[in-house]
Amino acid sequence: MRIIEYITFDDVVIVPRKAPVDPQYVVLESNITRNHRIRVPILSSPMDTVTEQDLAIEIARLGGVGVIHRNMSISEQANMIQSVKSASPDFKHLFDTISINELDKSYLQSDKPLIITSNSSPIGAYIPAKSLSPALVEKIDLVLRLLRTGHVKPSLDNNGRLLVGAAISPFDIRRAEALEKAGADFLVTDVAHLHNVEALSALKKLAEKISIDIVAGNIGTKEAVLDILSKVESISGLRVGISSGSICSTGVVAGASVPTLTAVMNAREALEELGLFGRIPIIADGGIRGPGEAAKAIVAGASAVMSGRLFAGTDEAPSLLVRIGDKLYKTYRGMASAGAMKRRHAADRYSRPSKQLEEGVEGLVPYEGPLVKVMSRMFFGLQASLGYAGASRIEEAWNGVLARVSSLGAKEINPHDLVK
Ligand code: IMP
């Protein structure tokens, strides 16, 4: 038997190449499906401690997009989609915007902060001294910093409403139809191992009934991509990575895995063979700890990354806030953990548990504050990484180069030899 080799994020580094522009001019816009483009290439995972309406609204306002989880009844999920579609796409609830030419003393008596713009770009803010908590002032500062880059704008549909995705099972046509009717922009299949004869024939039937974009996943091999696209030609995106998630125990309990970086490389190879690379976006899902992993996935061929771990600790995530000693945490759990599976069955008695096996764990992650904090870190970090990769936009980063480092090298990359 031949043993093949799989590469993970820590095995490689981005080879620095001549940067065509300064990092602040790097544009991070990218496609997440054949028909939808977002401003910052990040999706939040459909998980019941991560993406419900609050997070989906805020992440789309900040240029990413959320995928609402399916661990609830069809009507609850459809209502959440409708809430996102009817939410204001800007930050009007936080502050008003006023052009510098219109600035008048009477406005400064308002209790609401004012963002001052010149030629529609934010140039400063007026924050009234009274009645704002320090946390809100910090949030406003962070939002402003992002908006001031000029690159971060909300991810919108053609009617100017926030973009949103929804998770489905390929076996649940009723749910898929209800979500399409509720206004979801795209659907994401939420299956640990989509490359399965029954799941594929169910997906084929579902795709015939649905006209919005469908992202298929999770898959990890070249064969899976070729097989899926030969059966369901209309697939509009690929969600790749098996068992790299921070709450995932599949690799241990089932012994199976395709690490996210390898899954991206495999999907790219298949799409290149079909002449579809760059037309069907690859979404790298699982194991993204920060902009470094996201950038490596993009250089390998991904159009965007998906993460649960990055967002579970934020204010907008529907997880519980827990205090231990003087530290704050939020709960985070895999969708195949015991607790999540119990909720799914309670919420939807038609859900089809295909295995009697827990493939996920439950735990705590540090509390992070508002989502904009995490999105800022990702945005500025990705701009810098793409600069190193020699790219001024995502599609150019695909020409970047990754180099394998030894395990000693991987150790050296981390801060070291400090006393504290
Ligand atoms: P993370 O951001 O590294 O925590 O990975 C999140 C990803 O893990 C999700 O987008 C799913 O693809 C995957 N995932 C979610 N729940 C489970 C689970 O219970 N077992 C295995 N993988 C999971």
Short mmCIF file of C-alpha atoms and ligand atoms in Angstrom, two decimals:
data_model
loop_
_atom_site.label_atom_id
_atom_site.label_comp_id
_atom_site.label_asym_id
_atom_site.label_seq_id
_atom_site.Cartn_x
_atom_site.Cartn_y
_atom_site.Cartn_z
CA MET A 1 0.00 0.00 0.00
CA ARG A 2 1.19 3.50 -0.82
CA ILE A 3 0.99 6.07 1.95
CA ILE A 4 0.36 9.58 0.70
CA GLU A 5 1.44 12.73 2.48
CA TYR A 6 -0.90 15.44 3.74
CA ILE A 7 0.21 18.98 4.53
CA THR A 8 -1.26 21.17 7.28
CA PHE A 9 -1.04 24.90 7.90
CA ASP A 10 1.92 24.63 10.28
CA ASP A 11 3.95 22.67 7.72
CA VAL A 12 4.24 25.63 5.36
CA VAL A 13 5.04 29.32 5.18
CA ILE A 14 4.23 31.90 2.53
CA VAL A 15 7.31 32.66 0.41
CA PRO A 16 7.81 36.45 0.42
CA ARG A 17 7.60 37.87 -3.11
CA LYS A 18 7.79 41.37 -4.52
CA ALA A 19 4.70 43.26 -3.32
CA PRO A 20 2.97 45.18 -6.10
CA VAL A 21 1.43 47.69 -3.66
CA ASP A 22 1.62 48.75 -0.03
CA PRO A 23 -0.46 46.42 2.23
CA GLN A 24 -3.01 49.20 2.90
CA TYR A 25 -3.96 49.10 -0.79
CA VAL A 26 -4.49 45.33 -0.90
CA VAL A 27 -8.13 44.62 -1.81
CA LEU A 28 -9.67 41.57 -0.15
CA GLU A 29 -12.87 41.27 -2.20
CA SER A 30 -13.62 37.73 -3.28
CA ASN A 31 -16.27 35.39 -4.62
CA ILE A 32 -17.85 32.92 -2.21
CA THR A 33 -20.15 31.39 -4.83
CA ARG A 34 -20.36 31.73 -8.58
CA ASN A 35 -22.71 34.72 -8.14
CA HIS A 36 -21.86 36.34 -4.83
CA ARG A 37 -18.88 38.47 -4.00
CA ILE A 38 -18.00 39.75 -0.53
CA ARG A 39 -15.60 42.45 0.70
CA VAL A 40 -13.57 40.48 3.24
CA PRO A 41 -13.13 36.78 2.42
CA ILE A 42 -14.50 35.35 5.64
CA LEU A 43 -17.62 33.29 6.40
CA SER A 44 -18.82 32.37 9.87
CA SER A 45 -19.58 28.68 10.38
CA PRO A 46 -23.13 27.37 10.65
CA MET A 47 -22.86 26.31 14.29
CA ASP A 48 -25.30 26.88 17.13
CA THR A 49 -22.72 28.69 19.26
CA VAL A 50 -21.61 30.88 16.34
CA THR A 51 -24.02 32.04 13.63
CA GLU A 52 -27.52 33.22 14.35
CA GLN A 53 -29.05 36.49 13.18
CA ASP A 54 -27.01 38.89 15.37
CA LEU A 55 -23.66 37.63 14.17
CA ALA A 56 -24.86 37.24 10.58
CA ILE A 57 -26.01 40.87 10.52
CA GLU A 58 -22.80 42.25 12.01
CA ILE A 59 -20.38 40.16 9.92
CA ALA A 60 -22.17 41.17 6.68
CA ARG A 61 -22.04 44.84 7.74
CA LEU A 62 -18.29 44.38 8.14
CA GLY A 63 -17.84 42.85 4.68
CA GLY A 64 -17.90 39.13 5.48
CA VAL A 65 -20.91 36.81 5.48
CA GLY A 66 -22.62 34.51 7.96
CA VAL A 67 -24.15 31.10 7.37
CA ILE A 68 -27.10 30.53 9.73
CA HIS A 69 -26.93 27.10 11.39
CA ARG A 70 -29.73 24.51 11.04
CA ASN A 71 -29.97 23.28 14.60
CA MET A 72 -33.49 24.66 14.91
CA SER A 73 -36.89 24.32 13.30
CA ILE A 74 -37.36 25.33 9.68
CA SER A 75 -39.50 28.33 10.64
CA GLU A 76 -36.95 29.58 13.19
CA GLN A 77 -34.15 29.39 10.62
CA ALA A 78 -36.32 31.08 7.96
CA ASN A 79 -37.19 33.86 10.44
CA MET A 80 -33.51 34.45 11.10
CA ILE A 81 -32.85 34.77 7.38
CA GLN A 82 -35.66 37.31 7.12
CA SER A 83 -34.25 39.30 10.07
CA VAL A 84 -30.87 39.57 8.35
CA LYS A 85 -32.45 40.56 5.05
CA SER A 86 -34.48 43.30 6.73
CA ALA A 87 -31.66 44.65 8.92
CA SER A 88 -30.10 47.99 8.20
CA PRO A 89 -26.87 47.38 6.23
CA ASP A 90 -24.98 50.20 7.92
CA PHE A 91 -24.08 51.28 11.43
CA LYS A 92 -26.87 53.85 11.80
CA HIS A 93 -27.82 52.36 15.16
CA LEU A 94 -24.34 53.19 16.44
CA PHE A 95 -23.84 56.57 14.86
CA ASP A 96 -25.14 59.05 12.31
CA THR A 97 -23.10 60.10 9.32
CA ILE A 98 -22.69 63.69 8.28
CA SER A 99 -20.67 65.30 5.54
CA ILE A 100 -18.10 67.86 6.66
CA ASN A 101 -19.90 70.52 4.60
CA GLU A 102 -23.12 69.99 6.52
CA LEU A 103 -21.50 69.99 9.94
CA ASP A 104 -23.32 72.42 12.14
CA LYS A 105 -23.16 73.12 15.85
CA SER A 106 -26.75 72.00 16.35
CA TYR A 107 -25.74 68.41 15.47
CA LEU A 108 -23.14 68.38 18.19
CA GLN A 109 -25.88 68.53 20.78
CA SER A 110 -26.98 65.04 19.74
CA ASP A 111 -26.30 62.14 22.13
CA LYS A 112 -25.35 59.90 19.22
CA PRO A 113 -21.80 59.83 17.84
CA LEU A 114 -21.38 61.41 14.43
CA ILE A 115 -19.10 60.11 11.72
CA ILE A 116 -17.81 62.99 9.68
CA THR A 117 -17.25 62.28 6.00
CA SER A 118 -15.59 64.08 3.15
CA ASN A 119 -16.44 62.89 -0.38
CA SER A 120 -18.33 60.02 1.31
CA SER A 121 -15.20 58.68 3.08
CA PRO A 122 -15.10 58.79 6.88
CA ILE A 123 -12.45 61.25 8.07
CA GLY A 124 -13.28 61.61 11.74
CA ALA A 125 -15.82 61.27 14.48
CA TYR A 126 -17.58 63.38 17.02
CA ILE A 127 -18.29 61.33 20.12
CA PRO A 128 -20.41 63.00 22.80
CA ALA A 129 -18.75 62.81 26.18
CA LYS A 130 -21.82 61.72 28.11
CA SER A 131 -23.79 58.48 28.17
CA LEU A 132 -21.48 56.18 26.17
CA SER A 133 -19.80 53.21 27.84
CA PRO A 134 -16.04 52.77 27.24
CA ALA A 135 -16.84 49.45 25.49
CA LEU A 136 -19.13 51.22 23.02
CA VAL A 137 -16.57 53.96 22.37
CA GLU A 138 -13.96 51.25 21.68
CA LYS A 139 -16.35 49.50 19.29
CA ILE A 140 -17.10 52.73 17.45
CA ASP A 141 -13.38 53.41 17.15
CA LEU A 142 -12.76 49.98 15.65
CA VAL A 143 -15.66 50.25 13.20
CA LEU A 144 -14.42 53.66 12.14
CA ARG A 145 -10.89 52.43 11.59
CA LEU A 146 -12.19 49.70 9.30
CA LEU A 147 -14.54 51.98 7.39
CA ARG A 148 -11.78 54.53 6.95
CA THR A 149 -9.73 52.03 4.94
CA GLY A 150 -12.32 52.54 2.20
CA HIS A 151 -12.18 48.79 1.45
CA VAL A 152 -14.58 47.58 4.13
CA LYS A 153 -18.15 47.98 3.03
CA PRO A 154 -21.15 45.76 3.75
CA SER A 155 -21.65 42.58 1.72
CA LEU A 156 -24.90 43.22 -0.14
CA ASP A 157 -27.27 41.57 -2.57
CA ASN A 158 -28.45 43.32 -5.75
CA ASN A 159 -31.21 45.07 -3.81
CA GLY A 160 -28.85 46.61 -1.26
CA ARG A 161 -29.77 44.16 1.51
CA LEU A 162 -27.23 42.30 3.66
CA LEU A 163 -26.01 39.01 2.22
CA VAL A 164 -26.69 35.82 4.18
CA GLY A 165 -26.31 32.06 3.74
CA ALA A 166 -28.10 29.15 5.38
CA ALA A 167 -27.02 25.62 6.26
CA ILE A 168 -29.06 22.67 5.04
CA SER A 169 -28.95 18.92 4.90
CA PRO A 170 -29.06 17.60 1.31
CA PHE A 171 -31.89 15.33 2.46
CA ASP A 172 -34.11 18.22 3.55
CA ILE A 173 -35.73 19.74 0.44
CA ARG A 174 -38.53 21.25 2.55
CA ARG A 175 -36.05 23.29 4.56
CA ALA A 176 -34.08 24.34 1.48
CA GLU A 177 -37.24 25.60 -0.24
CA ALA A 178 -38.37 27.50 2.87
CA LEU A 179 -34.97 29.17 3.20
CA GLU A 180 -34.91 30.18 -0.46
CA LYS A 181 -38.39 31.66 -0.02
CA ALA A 182 -37.28 33.50 3.12
CA GLY A 183 -34.61 35.26 1.07
CA ALA A 184 -31.39 33.32 1.73
CA ASP A 185 -28.80 34.27 -0.89
CA PHE A 186 -27.13 30.88 -0.90
CA LEU A 187 -27.33 27.48 0.79
CA VAL A 188 -24.44 25.52 2.26
CA THR A 189 -24.68 21.77 2.71
CA ASP A 190 -23.71 20.87 6.22
CA VAL A 191 -22.47 17.31 6.06
CA ALA A 192 -19.28 15.94 7.58
CA HIS A 193 -18.62 13.68 4.57
CA LEU A 194 -20.65 14.74 1.52
CA HIS A 195 -18.86 12.29 -0.74
CA ASN A 196 -21.42 9.58 -0.06
CA VAL A 197 -23.63 7.89 -2.62
CA GLU A 198 -26.90 8.68 -0.84
CA ALA A 199 -26.00 12.25 0.05
CA LEU A 200 -25.00 12.98 -3.56
CA SER A 201 -28.18 11.61 -5.07
CA ALA A 202 -30.20 13.62 -2.50
CA LEU A 203 -28.19 16.74 -3.38
CA LYS A 204 -28.86 16.21 -7.09
CA LYS A 205 -32.63 16.13 -6.42
CA LEU A 206 -32.46 19.14 -4.15
CA ALA A 207 -30.42 21.18 -6.63
CA GLU A 208 -33.10 20.64 -9.29
CA LYS A 209 -35.67 22.35 -7.05
CA ILE A 210 -33.54 25.27 -5.88
CA SER A 211 -32.45 28.24 -7.94
CA ILE A 212 -30.15 30.06 -5.49
CA ASP A 213 -26.45 29.15 -5.28
CA ILE A 214 -25.49 25.96 -3.43
CA VAL A 215 -22.11 25.46 -1.77
CA ALA A 216 -21.30 21.76 -1.41
CA GLY A 217 -19.36 20.32 1.49
CA ASN A 218 -17.60 19.09 3.33
CA ILE A 219 -15.18 17.33 1.07
CA GLY A 220 -11.43 16.90 1.00
CA THR A 221 -10.27 14.90 -2.02
CA LYS A 222 -9.86 15.50 -5.73
CA GLU A 223 -12.12 12.51 -6.44
CA ALA A 224 -14.89 14.03 -4.34
CA VAL A 225 -14.79 17.28 -6.32
CA LEU A 226 -14.80 15.47 -9.68
CA ASP A 227 -17.60 13.17 -8.57
CA ILE A 228 -19.82 15.94 -7.16
CA LEU A 229 -19.42 18.20 -10.18
CA SER A 230 -20.10 15.34 -12.59
CA LYS A 231 -23.37 14.61 -10.77
CA VAL A 232 -24.50 18.10 -9.77
CA GLU A 233 -23.16 20.48 -12.38
CA SER A 234 -24.85 23.55 -10.91
CA ILE A 235 -22.80 23.49 -7.70
CA SER A 236 -21.67 27.00 -7.01
CA GLY A 237 -18.94 26.65 -4.40
CA LEU A 238 -16.98 24.02 -2.50
CA ARG A 239 -16.64 23.88 1.29
CA VAL A 240 -13.46 21.91 1.93
CA GLY A 241 -11.63 20.44 4.91
CA ILE A 242 -12.36 17.36 6.95
CA SER A 243 -11.49 17.13 10.59
CA SER A 244 -9.36 20.27 11.04
CA GLY A 245 -11.96 22.10 13.15
CA SER A 246 -10.88 23.09 16.65
CA ILE A 247 -13.89 21.26 18.17
CA CYS A 248 -13.61 18.28 15.83
CA SER A 249 -12.82 14.79 17.05
CA THR A 250 -13.41 12.96 13.73
CA GLY A 251 -9.67 12.50 13.22
CA VAL A 252 -9.45 10.71 16.54
CA VAL A 253 -12.72 8.78 16.81
CA ALA A 254 -13.02 7.85 13.13
CA GLY A 255 -9.33 8.13 12.20
CA ALA A 256 -10.23 10.06 9.03
CA SER A 257 -9.10 13.51 7.95
CA VAL A 258 -8.09 15.73 5.08
CA PRO A 259 -6.46 18.78 6.69
CA THR A 260 -7.91 22.02 5.36
CA LEU A 261 -4.79 23.12 3.49
CA THR A 262 -4.49 19.77 1.68
CA ALA A 263 -8.23 19.82 0.95
CA VAL A 264 -7.82 23.20 -0.75
CA MET A 265 -4.87 21.91 -2.81
CA ASN A 266 -6.87 18.83 -3.83
CA ALA A 267 -9.94 20.87 -4.79
CA ARG A 268 -7.79 23.25 -6.81
CA GLU A 269 -6.20 20.37 -8.71
CA ALA A 270 -9.63 19.00 -9.60
CA LEU A 271 -11.01 22.38 -10.66
CA GLU A 272 -7.91 23.11 -12.74
CA GLU A 273 -8.38 19.80 -14.51
CA LEU A 274 -12.00 20.78 -15.27
CA GLY A 275 -11.05 24.33 -16.33
CA LEU A 276 -13.21 25.65 -13.48
CA PHE A 277 -10.58 27.00 -11.10
CA GLY A 278 -11.42 30.63 -10.33
CA ARG A 279 -15.02 30.10 -11.42
CA ILE A 280 -16.18 27.82 -8.63
CA PRO A 281 -14.86 29.28 -5.35
CA ILE A 282 -13.14 27.07 -2.78
CA ILE A 283 -13.98 27.86 0.84
CA ALA A 284 -11.36 26.61 3.32
CA ASP A 285 -13.16 25.41 6.44
CA GLY A 286 -11.65 24.47 9.80
CA GLY A 287 -8.46 25.23 11.68
CA ILE A 288 -8.27 28.95 10.92
CA ARG A 289 -6.70 30.54 14.01
CA GLY A 290 -5.94 33.94 12.52
CA PRO A 291 -4.89 35.73 9.33
CA GLY A 292 -1.80 33.51 8.89
CA GLU A 293 -3.77 30.31 8.26
CA ALA A 294 -6.35 32.22 6.21
CA ALA A 295 -3.62 33.63 3.96
CA LYS A 296 -1.97 30.22 3.50
CA ALA A 297 -5.34 28.76 2.47
CA ILE A 298 -5.83 31.60 -0.02
CA VAL A 299 -2.37 31.20 -1.54
CA ALA A 300 -3.14 27.48 -1.91
CA GLY A 301 -6.23 28.36 -3.96
CA ALA A 302 -9.08 29.26 -1.60
CA SER A 303 -11.33 32.23 -2.36
CA ALA A 304 -12.40 32.58 1.26
CA VAL A 305 -12.16 30.91 4.65
CA MET A 306 -14.82 29.72 7.07
CA SER A 307 -14.39 29.78 10.82
CA GLY A 308 -16.30 29.05 13.97
CA ARG A 309 -13.49 29.34 16.49
CA LEU A 310 -12.62 32.91 15.54
CA PHE A 311 -16.13 34.13 16.24
CA ALA A 312 -17.43 31.95 19.10
CA GLY A 313 -15.95 34.28 21.71
CA THR A 314 -17.58 37.47 20.40
CA ASP A 315 -20.52 39.42 21.82
CA GLU A 316 -22.62 38.65 18.75
CA ALA A 317 -22.26 34.84 19.00
CA PRO A 318 -25.26 33.14 20.62
CA SER A 319 -23.00 31.23 23.03
CA LEU A 320 -23.10 31.65 26.81
CA LEU A 321 -20.78 34.03 28.63
CA VAL A 322 -19.06 32.27 31.54
CA ARG A 323 -16.88 33.77 34.27
CA ILE A 324 -14.14 31.65 35.87
CA GLY A 325 -12.15 33.55 38.49
CA ASP A 326 -11.55 36.97 36.93
CA LYS A 327 -11.55 35.70 33.35
CA LEU A 328 -14.45 35.63 30.88
CA TYR A 329 -15.13 32.83 28.40
CA LYS A 330 -17.83 31.82 25.95
CA THR A 331 -19.07 28.32 25.24
CA TYR A 332 -18.22 26.70 21.90
CA ARG A 333 -19.24 23.26 20.69
CA GLY A 334 -19.03 21.05 17.62
CA MET A 335 -22.28 20.38 15.76
CA ALA A 336 -21.66 16.66 16.18
CA SER A 337 -21.04 16.99 19.93
CA ALA A 338 -23.49 15.31 22.31
CA GLY A 339 -25.17 18.59 23.33
CA ALA A 340 -25.63 19.91 19.79
CA MET A 341 -27.00 16.60 18.47
CA LYS A 342 -29.51 16.45 21.31
CA ARG A 343 -30.76 19.97 20.46
CA ARG A 344 -31.02 19.14 16.76
CA HIS A 345 -33.21 16.16 17.39
CA ALA A 346 -35.40 18.15 19.78
CA ALA A 347 -35.76 21.00 17.26
CA ASP A 348 -36.33 18.88 14.18
CA ARG A 349 -37.69 15.38 14.59
CA TYR A 350 -37.14 14.80 10.88
CA SER A 351 -33.39 15.32 11.21
CA ARG A 352 -31.57 12.22 10.00
CA PRO A 353 -28.75 11.24 12.34
CA SER A 354 -26.80 8.91 10.03
CA LYS A 355 -24.29 7.85 12.66
CA GLN A 356 -24.49 7.07 16.34
CA LEU A 357 -21.12 8.68 16.97
CA GLU A 358 -20.02 11.93 18.58
CA GLU A 359 -17.49 13.59 16.28
CA GLY A 360 -17.24 16.88 18.13
CA VAL A 361 -16.42 18.26 21.55
CA GLU A 362 -17.72 21.09 23.73
CA GLY A 363 -15.53 23.64 25.46
CA LEU A 364 -14.81 27.26 26.33
CA VAL A 365 -12.98 29.95 24.34
CA PRO A 366 -11.72 33.28 25.69
CA TYR A 367 -14.24 36.14 25.51
CA GLU A 368 -13.22 38.48 22.66
CA GLY A 369 -15.60 41.46 22.90
CA PRO A 370 -17.31 42.79 19.77
CA LEU A 371 -17.04 40.99 16.44
CA VAL A 372 -15.45 44.05 14.86
CA LYS A 373 -12.34 43.39 16.97
CA VAL A 374 -11.84 39.99 15.37
CA MET A 375 -12.73 41.26 11.90
CA SER A 376 -10.18 44.10 12.23
CA ARG A 377 -7.45 41.65 13.19
CA MET A 378 -8.32 39.47 10.22
CA PHE A 379 -8.64 42.35 7.77
CA PHE A 380 -5.36 44.11 8.56
CA GLY A 381 -3.55 40.78 8.99
CA LEU A 382 -4.73 39.50 5.61
CA GLN A 383 -3.71 42.71 3.87
CA ALA A 384 -0.19 42.26 5.30
CA SER A 385 -0.04 38.55 4.40
CA LEU A 386 -1.11 39.13 0.82
CA GLY A 387 1.56 41.81 0.58
CA TYR A 388 4.17 39.20 1.57
CA ALA A 389 2.66 36.78 -0.94
CA GLY A 390 3.26 39.36 -3.68
CA ALA A 391 -0.41 40.06 -4.33
CA SER A 392 -2.67 43.10 -4.41
CA ARG A 393 -5.89 41.04 -4.50
CA ILE A 394 -7.12 37.52 -3.81
CA GLU A 395 -6.93 36.21 -7.38
CA GLU A 396 -3.28 37.34 -7.61
CA ALA A 397 -2.46 35.52 -4.37
CA TRP A 398 -3.18 32.21 -6.16
CA ASN A 399 0.13 32.75 -7.99
CA GLY A 400 1.89 32.87 -4.61
CA VAL A 401 4.24 30.17 -3.36
CA LEU A 402 4.19 28.08 -0.18
CA ALA A 403 7.36 26.52 1.21
CA ARG A 404 7.58 23.50 3.45
CA VAL A 405 9.44 24.10 6.71
CA SER A 406 10.98 21.48 8.96
CA SER A 407 9.45 20.90 12.40
CA LEU A 408 12.40 22.80 13.89
CA GLY A 409 11.68 25.66 11.50
CA ALA A 410 8.00 25.64 12.48
CA LYS A 411 9.10 25.98 16.10
CA GLU A 412 11.45 28.87 15.30
CA ILE A 413 8.66 30.82 13.60
CA ASN A 414 6.88 31.24 16.92
CA PRO A 415 8.17 33.85 19.39
CA HIS A 416 10.92 32.16 21.41
CA ASP A 417 13.68 32.49 23.97
CA LEU A 418 11.92 35.12 26.03
CA VAL A 419 11.86 34.86 29.82
CA LYS A 420 8.19 35.84 29.97
P1 IMP B 1 -12.94 25.84 13.68
O1 IMP B 1 -13.20 27.22 13.20
O2 IMP B 1 -11.53 25.41 13.57
O3 IMP B 1 -13.46 25.62 15.08
O4 IMP B 1 -13.75 24.85 12.70
C1 IMP B 1 -15.11 25.05 12.40
C2 IMP B 1 -15.57 23.98 11.43
O5 IMP B 1 -15.53 22.70 12.05
C3 IMP B 1 -17.00 24.13 10.97
O6 IMP B 1 -17.18 25.08 9.95
C4 IMP B 1 -17.34 22.71 10.51
O7 IMP B 1 -16.88 22.44 9.20
C5 IMP B 1 -16.52 21.86 11.45
N1 IMP B 1 -17.35 21.28 12.54
C6 IMP B 1 -18.36 21.85 13.21
N2 IMP B 1 -18.82 21.03 14.16
C7 IMP B 1 -18.10 19.90 14.07
C8 IMP B 1 -18.11 18.67 14.80
O8 IMP B 1 -18.86 18.46 15.76
N3 IMP B 1 -17.22 17.73 14.41
C9 IMP B 1 -16.35 17.95 13.35
N4 IMP B 1 -16.28 19.10 12.67
C10 IMP B 1 -17.16 20.07 13.03
#
